[in-house]
């Protein structure tokens, strides 16, 4: 069954209705527009998600604005303890969250647990808010005058998250926003909202007060409402380029802070001196894990010189991966998110072959017993790919790995830097000099050295660049503290009436 908009009357009442979270309560939407939440491995309808009405969206924002009046003054220690409780509850329900995530998104169970765990790391980091939010103080910047700055919350913030990480990316956003004293309105992907709702319920159980976290559902209308409502002060987005560009422009035009992490075409450069088996294992795992539906997936392998002789070995390793439903033990590659995504990816594969690339491994139409209706594409590999081919120029977002051959490291660096995206890149080598040259000259936000998916831990910040990012600051880490707070600088003097009056000073100097 395709995931299309449905009138409520056309869907069985037995299906679960995904709720809204408004002012601390799970609310049944009054909308007339719904969408099926479909298991991508079986096409079974798991639930239906409402496209919230404008009144419901406004109610969530009003709730957040009202809650901010008191939440902003909640002691830092109290906020940190809620985060401590939330991380405890996420650990308690890890298996439940992963099972839900696998059912609605299609990831393997181990990968789903990894999705939850990488978000959990951000919650753990949020527990350090006392240290993270410290200001600065300078005594006697002039005679008897001190200056210091404070970090204060900015107000109601909003987050718009994609389908590929329904646990991790919401956890990148709302914990950092609310632990810094803001309130939050979250709009998860309408394709897999159930895992996010479980996390929202855990936040309530952890002690997040009513109105501090709200969740609404919908499509473009909901996104536009969050970007234009005057009560919202900041918008965080992760997803595709065309939507990200729209969000950034609309939110910025309406006077909001905006951070948009968007598309990618991540290159991994393989030098001839690289550790062969370990490097190829890493590349195959990074290319085909999560069915290639990671913004940090390795989608382009750049073989330098004699490393091109390893192409048959990559193909052999990819052939050995097991394609199956995410709950089946030993599965390496699950389904892609939807029938529409499957059709698009297959179309790009056909076009790549038509444009002259060599189809080393064709993963279209795999046989998956018991999951005949699933959205499966097996690992697919192209060699002989060149810039200008559509499979090189576009983000495929599926289990398709393309291989480009170059002669030298300088050629590889020039190739990567000429690509418009700047999310992540990597190099595989045993030469420290080569690695250092690469990290210095490459114009990409996140670099891995013998690391295929260089997503930083939450003590640092996610730092994509160029066509992969709009906005100065990234999600989580220290940059998130900057994004979700405003700096107030205070210059103070206390008079001692026993001292001599120095008279009127009409200059701008401080003495």
PDB file of N, CA and C in Angstrom, residues 310-393:
ATOM      1  N   UNK A 310      41.580  -2.560  -6.915  1.00  0.00           N
ATOM      2  CA  UNK A 310      40.793  -3.174  -5.831  1.00  0.00           C
ATOM      3  C   UNK A 310      39.297  -3.192  -6.123  1.00  0.00           C
ATOM      4  N   UNK A 311      38.889  -2.715  -7.275  1.00  0.00           N
ATOM      5  CA  UNK A 311      37.456  -2.668  -7.578  1.00  0.00           C
ATOM      6  C   UNK A 311      36.799  -4.046  -7.480  1.00  0.00           C
ATOM      7  N   UNK A 312      37.393  -5.114  -8.029  1.00  0.00           N
ATOM      8  CA  UNK A 312      36.759  -6.438  -7.879  1.00  0.00           C
ATOM      9  C   UNK A 312      36.590  -6.855  -6.424  1.00  0.00           C
ATOM     10  N   UNK A 313      37.509  -6.429  -5.568  1.00  0.00           N
ATOM     11  CA  UNK A 313      37.399  -6.779  -4.144  1.00  0.00           C
ATOM     12  C   UNK A 313      36.219  -6.052  -3.487  1.00  0.00           C
ATOM     13  N   UNK A 314      35.995  -4.797  -3.866  1.00  0.00           N
ATOM     14  CA  UNK A 314      34.834  -4.079  -3.339  1.00  0.00           C
ATOM     15  C   UNK A 314      33.554  -4.769  -3.781  1.00  0.00           C
ATOM     16  N   UNK A 315      33.494  -5.143  -5.054  1.00  0.00           N
ATOM     17  CA  UNK A 315      32.304  -5.818  -5.578  1.00  0.00           C
ATOM     18  C   UNK A 315      32.066  -7.126  -4.835  1.00  0.00           C
ATOM     19  N   UNK A 316      33.128  -7.876  -4.589  1.00  0.00           N
ATOM     20  CA  UNK A 316      32.997  -9.154  -3.882  1.00  0.00           C
ATOM     21  C   UNK A 316      32.452  -8.957  -2.472  1.00  0.00           C
ATOM     22  N   UNK A 317      32.956  -7.952  -1.761  1.00  0.00           N
ATOM     23  CA  UNK A 317      32.477  -7.698  -0.400  1.00  0.00           C
ATOM     24  C   UNK A 317      31.027  -7.243  -0.401  1.00  0.00           C
ATOM     25  N   UNK A 318      30.647  -6.427  -1.389  1.00  0.00           N
ATOM     26  CA  UNK A 318      29.265  -5.949  -1.454  1.00  0.00           C
ATOM     27  C   UNK A 318      28.302  -7.087  -1.766  1.00  0.00           C
ATOM     28  N   UNK A 319      28.718  -8.008  -2.641  1.00  0.00           N
ATOM     29  CA  UNK A 319      27.867  -9.156  -2.974  1.00  0.00           C
ATOM     30  C   UNK A 319      27.558 -10.012  -1.753  1.00  0.00           C
ATOM     31  N   UNK A 320      28.475 -10.025  -0.800  1.00  0.00           N
ATOM     32  CA  UNK A 320      28.312 -10.881   0.375  1.00  0.00           C
ATOM     33  C   UNK A 320      27.346 -10.306   1.408  1.00  0.00           C
ATOM     34  N   UNK A 321      26.946  -9.047   1.251  1.00  0.00           N
ATOM     35  CA  UNK A 321      26.021  -8.449   2.211  1.00  0.00           C
ATOM     36  C   UNK A 321      24.640  -9.070   2.083  1.00  0.00           C
ATOM     37  N   UNK A 322      23.983  -9.251   3.217  1.00  0.00           N
ATOM     38  CA  UNK A 322      22.667  -9.891   3.252  1.00  0.00           C
ATOM     39  C   UNK A 322      21.570  -8.838   3.219  1.00  0.00           C
ATOM     40  N   UNK A 323      20.700  -8.940   2.224  1.00  0.00           N
ATOM     41  CA  UNK A 323      19.561  -8.037   2.082  1.00  0.00           C
ATOM     42  C   UNK A 323      18.324  -8.720   2.637  1.00  0.00           C
ATOM     43  N   UNK A 324      17.651  -8.089   3.608  1.00  0.00           N
ATOM     44  CA  UNK A 324      16.494  -8.729   4.225  1.00  0.00           C
ATOM     45  C   UNK A 324      15.745  -7.711   5.074  1.00  0.00           C
ATOM     46  N   UNK A 325      14.661  -8.173   5.687  1.00  0.00           N
ATOM     47  CA  UNK A 325      13.937  -7.336   6.626  1.00  0.00           C
ATOM     48  C   UNK A 325      14.807  -6.998   7.821  1.00  0.00           C
ATOM     49  N   UNK A 326      14.605  -5.812   8.378  1.00  0.00           N
ATOM     50  CA  UNK A 326      15.475  -5.330   9.436  1.00  0.00           C
ATOM     51  C   UNK A 326      15.459  -6.151  10.704  1.00  0.00           C
ATOM     52  N   UNK A 327      14.396  -6.919  10.939  1.00  0.00           N
ATOM     53  CA  UNK A 327      14.315  -7.723  12.152  1.00  0.00           C
ATOM     54  C   UNK A 327      14.969  -9.087  11.996  1.00  0.00           C
ATOM     55  N   UNK A 328      15.406  -9.437  10.789  1.00  0.00           N
ATOM     56  CA  UNK A 328      16.023 -10.743  10.542  1.00  0.00           C
ATOM     57  C   UNK A 328      17.482 -10.692  10.967  1.00  0.00           C
ATOM     58  N   UNK A 329      17.887 -11.626  11.804  1.00  0.00           N
ATOM     59  CA  UNK A 329      19.263 -11.649  12.299  1.00  0.00           C
ATOM     60  C   UNK A 329      20.243 -11.756  11.139  1.00  0.00           C
ATOM     61  N   UNK A 330      21.325 -11.012  11.240  1.00  0.00           N
ATOM     62  CA  UNK A 330      22.361 -11.071  10.225  1.00  0.00           C
ATOM     63  C   UNK A 330      22.133 -10.181   9.032  1.00  0.00           C
ATOM     64  N   UNK A 331      21.032  -9.443   9.008  1.00  0.00           N
ATOM     65  CA  UNK A 331      20.750  -8.554   7.882  1.00  0.00           C
ATOM     66  C   UNK A 331      21.746  -7.394   7.857  1.00  0.00           C
ATOM     67  N   UNK A 332      22.247  -7.095   6.662  1.00  0.00           N
ATOM     68  CA  UNK A 332      23.155  -5.971   6.480  1.00  0.00           C
ATOM     69  C   UNK A 332      22.466  -4.777   5.834  1.00  0.00           C
ATOM     70  N   UNK A 333      21.554  -5.041   4.909  1.00  0.00           N
ATOM     71  CA  UNK A 333      20.901  -3.977   4.151  1.00  0.00           C
ATOM     72  C   UNK A 333      19.394  -4.191   4.180  1.00  0.00           C
ATOM     73  N   UNK A 334      18.663  -3.244   4.736  1.00  0.00           N
ATOM     74  CA  UNK A 334      17.216  -3.304   4.765  1.00  0.00           C
ATOM     75  C   UNK A 334      16.616  -2.547   3.592  1.00  0.00           C
ATOM     76  N   UNK A 335      15.327  -2.283   3.633  1.00  0.00           N
ATOM     77  CA  UNK A 335      14.668  -1.583   2.538  1.00  0.00           C
ATOM     78  C   UNK A 335      14.920  -0.083   2.578  1.00  0.00           C
ATOM     79  N   UNK A 336      14.679   0.571   1.451  1.00  0.00           N
ATOM     80  CA  UNK A 336      14.637   2.037   1.450  1.00  0.00           C
ATOM     81  C   UNK A 336      13.253   2.460   1.933  1.00  0.00           C
ATOM     82  N   UNK A 337      13.097   3.730   2.222  1.00  0.00           N
ATOM     83  CA  UNK A 337      11.961   4.202   3.010  1.00  0.00           C
ATOM     84  C   UNK A 337      10.607   4.043   2.323  1.00  0.00           C
ATOM     85  N   UNK A 338      10.529   4.159   0.986  1.00  0.00           N
ATOM     86  CA  UNK A 338       9.227   4.177   0.332  1.00  0.00           C
ATOM     87  C   UNK A 338       9.315   3.634  -1.089  1.00  0.00           C
ATOM     88  N   UNK A 339       8.164   3.332  -1.654  1.00  0.00           N
ATOM     89  CA  UNK A 339       8.094   2.922  -3.052  1.00  0.00           C
ATOM     90  C   UNK A 339       8.606   4.036  -3.968  1.00  0.00           C
ATOM     91  N   UNK A 340       8.269   5.277  -3.614  1.00  0.00           N
ATOM     92  CA  UNK A 340       8.721   6.401  -4.420  1.00  0.00           C
ATOM     93  C   UNK A 340      10.245   6.507  -4.414  1.00  0.00           C
ATOM     94  N   UNK A 341      10.861   6.308  -3.241  1.00  0.00           N
ATOM     95  CA  UNK A 341      12.322   6.348  -3.160  1.00  0.00           C
ATOM     96  C   UNK A 341      12.933   5.224  -3.984  1.00  0.00           C
ATOM     97  N   UNK A 342      12.363   4.035  -3.903  1.00  0.00           N
ATOM     98  CA  UNK A 342      12.863   2.886  -4.671  1.00  0.00           C
ATOM     99  C   UNK A 342      12.818   3.173  -6.169  1.00  0.00           C
ATOM    100  N   UNK A 343      11.700   3.704  -6.628  1.00  0.00           N
ATOM    101  CA  UNK A 343      11.547   4.020  -8.046  1.00  0.00           C
ATOM    102  C   UNK A 343      12.567   5.058  -8.494  1.00  0.00           C
ATOM    103  N   UNK A 344      12.767   6.075  -7.664  1.00  0.00           N
ATOM    104  CA  UNK A 344      13.740   7.123  -8.014  1.00  0.00           C
ATOM    105  C   UNK A 344      15.147   6.554  -8.104  1.00  0.00           C
ATOM    106  N   UNK A 345      15.547   5.746  -7.133  1.00  0.00           N
ATOM    107  CA  UNK A 345      16.899   5.174  -7.118  1.00  0.00           C
ATOM    108  C   UNK A 345      17.107   4.262  -8.324  1.00  0.00           C
ATOM    109  N   UNK A 346      16.128   3.431  -8.625  1.00  0.00           N
ATOM    110  CA  UNK A 346      16.233   2.546  -9.778  1.00  0.00           C
ATOM    111  C   UNK A 346      16.350   3.348 -11.079  1.00  0.00           C
ATOM    112  N   UNK A 347      15.643   4.463 -11.150  1.00  0.00           N
ATOM    113  CA  UNK A 347      15.751   5.321 -12.324  1.00  0.00           C
ATOM    114  C   UNK A 347      17.149   5.898 -12.489  1.00  0.00           C
ATOM    115  N   UNK A 348      17.774   6.294 -11.380  1.00  0.00           N
ATOM    116  CA  UNK A 348      19.136   6.809 -11.438  1.00  0.00           C
ATOM    117  C   UNK A 348      20.122   5.723 -11.837  1.00  0.00           C
ATOM    118  N   UNK A 349      19.906   4.488 -11.360  1.00  0.00           N
ATOM    119  CA  UNK A 349      20.769   3.376 -11.766  1.00  0.00           C
ATOM    120  C   UNK A 349      20.683   3.164 -13.277  1.00  0.00           C
ATOM    121  N   UNK A 350      19.469   3.160 -13.810  1.00  0.00           N
ATOM    122  CA  UNK A 350      19.283   2.990 -15.253  1.00  0.00           C
ATOM    123  C   UNK A 350      19.960   4.120 -16.026  1.00  0.00           C
ATOM    124  N   UNK A 351      19.856   5.344 -15.505  1.00  0.00           N
ATOM    125  CA  UNK A 351      20.450   6.473 -16.202  1.00  0.00           C
ATOM    126  C   UNK A 351      21.967   6.401 -16.152  1.00  0.00           C
ATOM    127  N   UNK A 352      22.524   5.942 -15.019  1.00  0.00           N
ATOM    128  CA  UNK A 352      23.970   5.798 -14.925  1.00  0.00           C
ATOM    129  C   UNK A 352      24.523   4.845 -15.968  1.00  0.00           C
ATOM    130  N   UNK A 353      23.823   3.722 -16.158  1.00  0.00           N
ATOM    131  CA  UNK A 353      24.244   2.772 -17.179  1.00  0.00           C
ATOM    132  C   UNK A 353      24.111   3.371 -18.573  1.00  0.00           C
ATOM    133  N   UNK A 354      23.037   4.126 -18.797  1.00  0.00           N
ATOM    134  CA  UNK A 354      22.816   4.728 -20.114  1.00  0.00           C
ATOM    135  C   UNK A 354      23.855   5.796 -20.424  1.00  0.00           C
ATOM    136  N   UNK A 355      24.391   6.459 -19.390  1.00  0.00           N
ATOM    137  CA  UNK A 355      25.370   7.518 -19.601  1.00  0.00           C
ATOM    138  C   UNK A 355      26.792   6.992 -19.767  1.00  0.00           C
ATOM    139  N   UNK A 356      26.965   5.675 -19.664  1.00  0.00           N
ATOM    140  CA  UNK A 356      28.264   5.096 -19.962  1.00  0.00           C
ATOM    141  C   UNK A 356      29.065   4.609 -18.781  1.00  0.00           C
ATOM    142  N   UNK A 357      28.548   4.745 -17.566  1.00  0.00           N
ATOM    143  CA  UNK A 357      29.245   4.182 -16.419  1.00  0.00           C
ATOM    144  C   UNK A 357      29.142   2.657 -16.459  1.00  0.00           C
ATOM    145  N   UNK A 358      30.120   1.974 -15.897  1.00  0.00           N
ATOM    146  CA  UNK A 358      30.133   0.508 -15.879  1.00  0.00           C
ATOM    147  C   UNK A 358      29.385   0.004 -14.654  1.00  0.00           C
ATOM    148  N   UNK A 359      28.320  -0.730 -14.878  1.00  0.00           N
ATOM    149  CA  UNK A 359      27.522  -1.266 -13.762  1.00  0.00           C
ATOM    150  C   UNK A 359      28.173  -2.561 -13.297  1.00  0.00           C
ATOM    151  N   UNK A 360      29.040  -2.430 -12.296  1.00  0.00           N
ATOM    152  CA  UNK A 360      29.787  -3.585 -11.777  1.00  0.00           C
ATOM    153  C   UNK A 360      28.881  -4.536 -10.997  1.00  0.00           C
ATOM    154  N   UNK A 361      27.871  -3.991 -10.326  1.00  0.00           N
ATOM    155  CA  UNK A 361      26.963  -4.802  -9.506  1.00  0.00           C
ATOM    156  C   UNK A 361      25.597  -4.148  -9.543  1.00  0.00           C
ATOM    157  N   UNK A 362      24.606  -4.889 -10.053  1.00  0.00           N
ATOM    158  CA  UNK A 362      23.252  -4.360 -10.220  1.00  0.00           C
ATOM    159  C   UNK A 362      22.362  -4.911  -9.111  1.00  0.00           C
ATOM    160  N   UNK A 363      21.898  -4.016  -8.219  1.00  0.00           N
ATOM    161  CA  UNK A 363      21.098  -4.461  -7.085  1.00  0.00           C
ATOM    162  C   UNK A 363      19.605  -4.316  -7.260  1.00  0.00           C
ATOM    163  N   UNK A 364      19.164  -4.041  -8.463  1.00  0.00           N
ATOM    164  CA  UNK A 364      17.731  -3.875  -8.693  1.00  0.00           C
ATOM    165  C   UNK A 364      16.999  -5.207  -8.632  1.00  0.00           C
ATOM    166  N   UNK A 365      15.795  -5.147  -8.074  1.00  0.00           N
ATOM    167  CA  UNK A 365      14.875  -6.295  -8.015  1.00  0.00           C
ATOM    168  C   UNK A 365      15.470  -7.523  -7.334  1.00  0.00           C
ATOM    169  N   UNK A 366      16.015  -7.375  -6.143  1.00  0.00           N
ATOM    170  CA  UNK A 366      16.510  -8.551  -5.440  1.00  0.00           C
ATOM    171  C   UNK A 366      15.354  -9.427  -4.959  1.00  0.00           C
ATOM    172  N   UNK A 367      15.606 -10.696  -4.826  1.00  0.00           N
ATOM    173  CA  UNK A 367      14.614 -11.625  -4.286  1.00  0.00           C
ATOM    174  C   UNK A 367      14.819 -11.710  -2.774  1.00  0.00           C
ATOM    175  N   UNK A 368      13.792 -11.322  -2.024  1.00  0.00           N
ATOM    176  CA  UNK A 368      13.873 -11.337  -0.558  1.00  0.00           C
ATOM    177  C   UNK A 368      12.706 -12.163  -0.046  1.00  0.00           C
ATOM    178  N   UNK A 369      12.891 -13.471   0.154  1.00  0.00           N
ATOM    179  CA  UNK A 369      11.777 -14.344   0.558  1.00  0.00           C
ATOM    180  C   UNK A 369      11.083 -13.847   1.819  1.00  0.00           C
ATOM    181  N   UNK A 370       9.763 -13.806   1.752  1.00  0.00           N
ATOM    182  CA  UNK A 370       8.968 -13.339   2.875  1.00  0.00           C
ATOM    183  C   UNK A 370       8.739 -11.843   2.881  1.00  0.00           C
ATOM    184  N   UNK A 371       9.477 -11.128   2.045  1.00  0.00           N
ATOM    185  CA  UNK A 371       9.352  -9.661   1.977  1.00  0.00           C
ATOM    186  C   UNK A 371       9.214  -9.222   0.519  1.00  0.00           C
ATOM    187  N   UNK A 372       8.405  -9.947  -0.223  1.00  0.00           N
ATOM    188  CA  UNK A 372       8.290  -9.696  -1.659  1.00  0.00           C
ATOM    189  C   UNK A 372       7.751  -8.306  -1.983  1.00  0.00           C
ATOM    190  N   UNK A 373       7.022  -7.690  -1.065  1.00  0.00           N
ATOM    191  CA  UNK A 373       6.460  -6.362  -1.311  1.00  0.00           C
ATOM    192  C   UNK A 373       7.349  -5.234  -0.789  1.00  0.00           C
ATOM    193  N   UNK A 374       8.505  -5.579  -0.261  1.00  0.00           N
ATOM    194  CA  UNK A 374       9.362  -4.565   0.356  1.00  0.00           C
ATOM    195  C   UNK A 374      10.069  -3.675  -0.650  1.00  0.00           C
ATOM    196  N   UNK A 375      10.541  -2.549  -0.158  1.00  0.00           N
ATOM    197  CA  UNK A 375      11.210  -1.550  -1.003  1.00  0.00           C
ATOM    198  C   UNK A 375      12.710  -1.836  -1.064  1.00  0.00           C
ATOM    199  N   UNK A 376      13.066  -3.000  -1.557  1.00  0.00           N
ATOM    200  CA  UNK A 376      14.461  -3.431  -1.478  1.00  0.00           C
ATOM    201  C   UNK A 376      15.249  -3.119  -2.742  1.00  0.00           C
ATOM    202  N   UNK A 377      16.443  -2.620  -2.532  1.00  0.00           N
ATOM    203  CA  UNK A 377      17.464  -2.514  -3.567  1.00  0.00           C
ATOM    204  C   UNK A 377      18.744  -3.061  -2.946  1.00  0.00           C
ATOM    205  N   UNK A 378      19.348  -4.020  -3.600  1.00  0.00           N
ATOM    206  CA  UNK A 378      20.588  -4.604  -3.092  1.00  0.00           C
ATOM    207  C   UNK A 378      21.763  -3.681  -3.426  1.00  0.00           C
ATOM    208  N   UNK A 379      22.922  -3.906  -2.799  1.00  0.00           N
ATOM    209  CA  UNK A 379      24.083  -3.083  -3.106  1.00  0.00           C
ATOM    210  C   UNK A 379      24.362  -3.005  -4.604  1.00  0.00           C
ATOM    211  N   UNK A 380      24.605  -1.787  -5.053  1.00  0.00           N
ATOM    212  CA  UNK A 380      24.845  -1.497  -6.467  1.00  0.00           C
ATOM    213  C   UNK A 380      26.138  -0.702  -6.591  1.00  0.00           C
ATOM    214  N   UNK A 381      26.971  -1.064  -7.566  1.00  0.00           N
ATOM    215  CA  UNK A 381      28.271  -0.407  -7.718  1.00  0.00           C
ATOM    216  C   UNK A 381      28.491  -0.021  -9.185  1.00  0.00           C
ATOM    217  N   UNK A 382      28.900   1.223  -9.388  1.00  0.00           N
ATOM    218  CA  UNK A 382      29.317   1.715 -10.697  1.00  0.00           C
ATOM    219  C   UNK A 382      30.804   2.036 -10.656  1.00  0.00           C
ATOM    220  N   UNK A 383      31.508   1.733 -11.727  1.00  0.00           N
ATOM    221  CA  UNK A 383      32.867   2.238 -11.923  1.00  0.00           C
ATOM    222  C   UNK A 383      32.892   3.077 -13.199  1.00  0.00           C
ATOM    223  N   UNK A 384      34.031   3.717 -13.439  1.00  0.00           N
ATOM    224  CA  UNK A 384      34.134   4.553 -14.629  1.00  0.00           C
ATOM    225  C   UNK A 384      33.226   5.770 -14.596  1.00  0.00           C
ATOM    226  N   UNK A 385      32.909   6.246 -13.413  1.00  0.00           N
ATOM    227  CA  UNK A 385      32.009   7.388 -13.263  1.00  0.00           C
ATOM    228  C   UNK A 385      32.803   8.687 -13.396  1.00  0.00           C
ATOM    229  N   UNK A 386      32.166   9.685 -14.010  1.00  0.00           N
ATOM    230  CA  UNK A 386      32.811  10.978 -14.192  1.00  0.00           C
ATOM    231  C   UNK A 386      31.847  12.099 -13.799  1.00  0.00           C
ATOM    232  N   UNK A 387      32.386  13.233 -13.322  1.00  0.00           N
ATOM    233  CA  UNK A 387      31.520  14.389 -13.082  1.00  0.00           C
ATOM    234  C   UNK A 387      30.745  14.744 -14.349  1.00  0.00           C
ATOM    235  N   UNK A 388      29.508  15.163 -14.149  1.00  0.00           N
ATOM    236  CA  UNK A 388      28.619  15.415 -15.273  1.00  0.00           C
ATOM    237  C   UNK A 388      27.598  14.330 -15.458  1.00  0.00           C
ATOM    238  N   UNK A 389      27.937  13.105 -15.033  1.00  0.00           N
ATOM    239  CA  UNK A 389      26.939  12.033 -15.017  1.00  0.00           C
ATOM    240  C   UNK A 389      25.970  12.290 -13.875  1.00  0.00           C
ATOM    241  N   UNK A 390      24.718  11.992 -14.097  1.00  0.00           N
ATOM    242  CA  UNK A 390      23.707  12.296 -13.088  1.00  0.00           C
ATOM    243  C   UNK A 390      23.958  11.537 -11.793  1.00  0.00           C
ATOM    244  N   UNK A 391      24.465  10.291 -11.886  1.00  0.00           N
ATOM    245  CA  UNK A 391      24.716   9.519 -10.665  1.00  0.00           C
ATOM    246  C   UNK A 391      25.849  10.119  -9.850  1.00  0.00           C
ATOM    247  N   UNK A 392      26.702  10.932 -10.492  1.00  0.00           N
ATOM    248  CA  UNK A 392      27.735  11.637  -9.736  1.00  0.00           C
ATOM    249  C   UNK A 392      27.227  12.964  -9.200  1.00  0.00           C
ATOM    250  N   UNK A 393      26.488  13.672 -10.012  1.00  0.00           N
ATOM    251  CA  UNK A 393      26.093  15.029  -9.648  1.00  0.00           C
ATOM    252  C   UNK A 393      24.988  15.078  -8.609  1.00  0.00           C
TER     253      UNK A 393
END
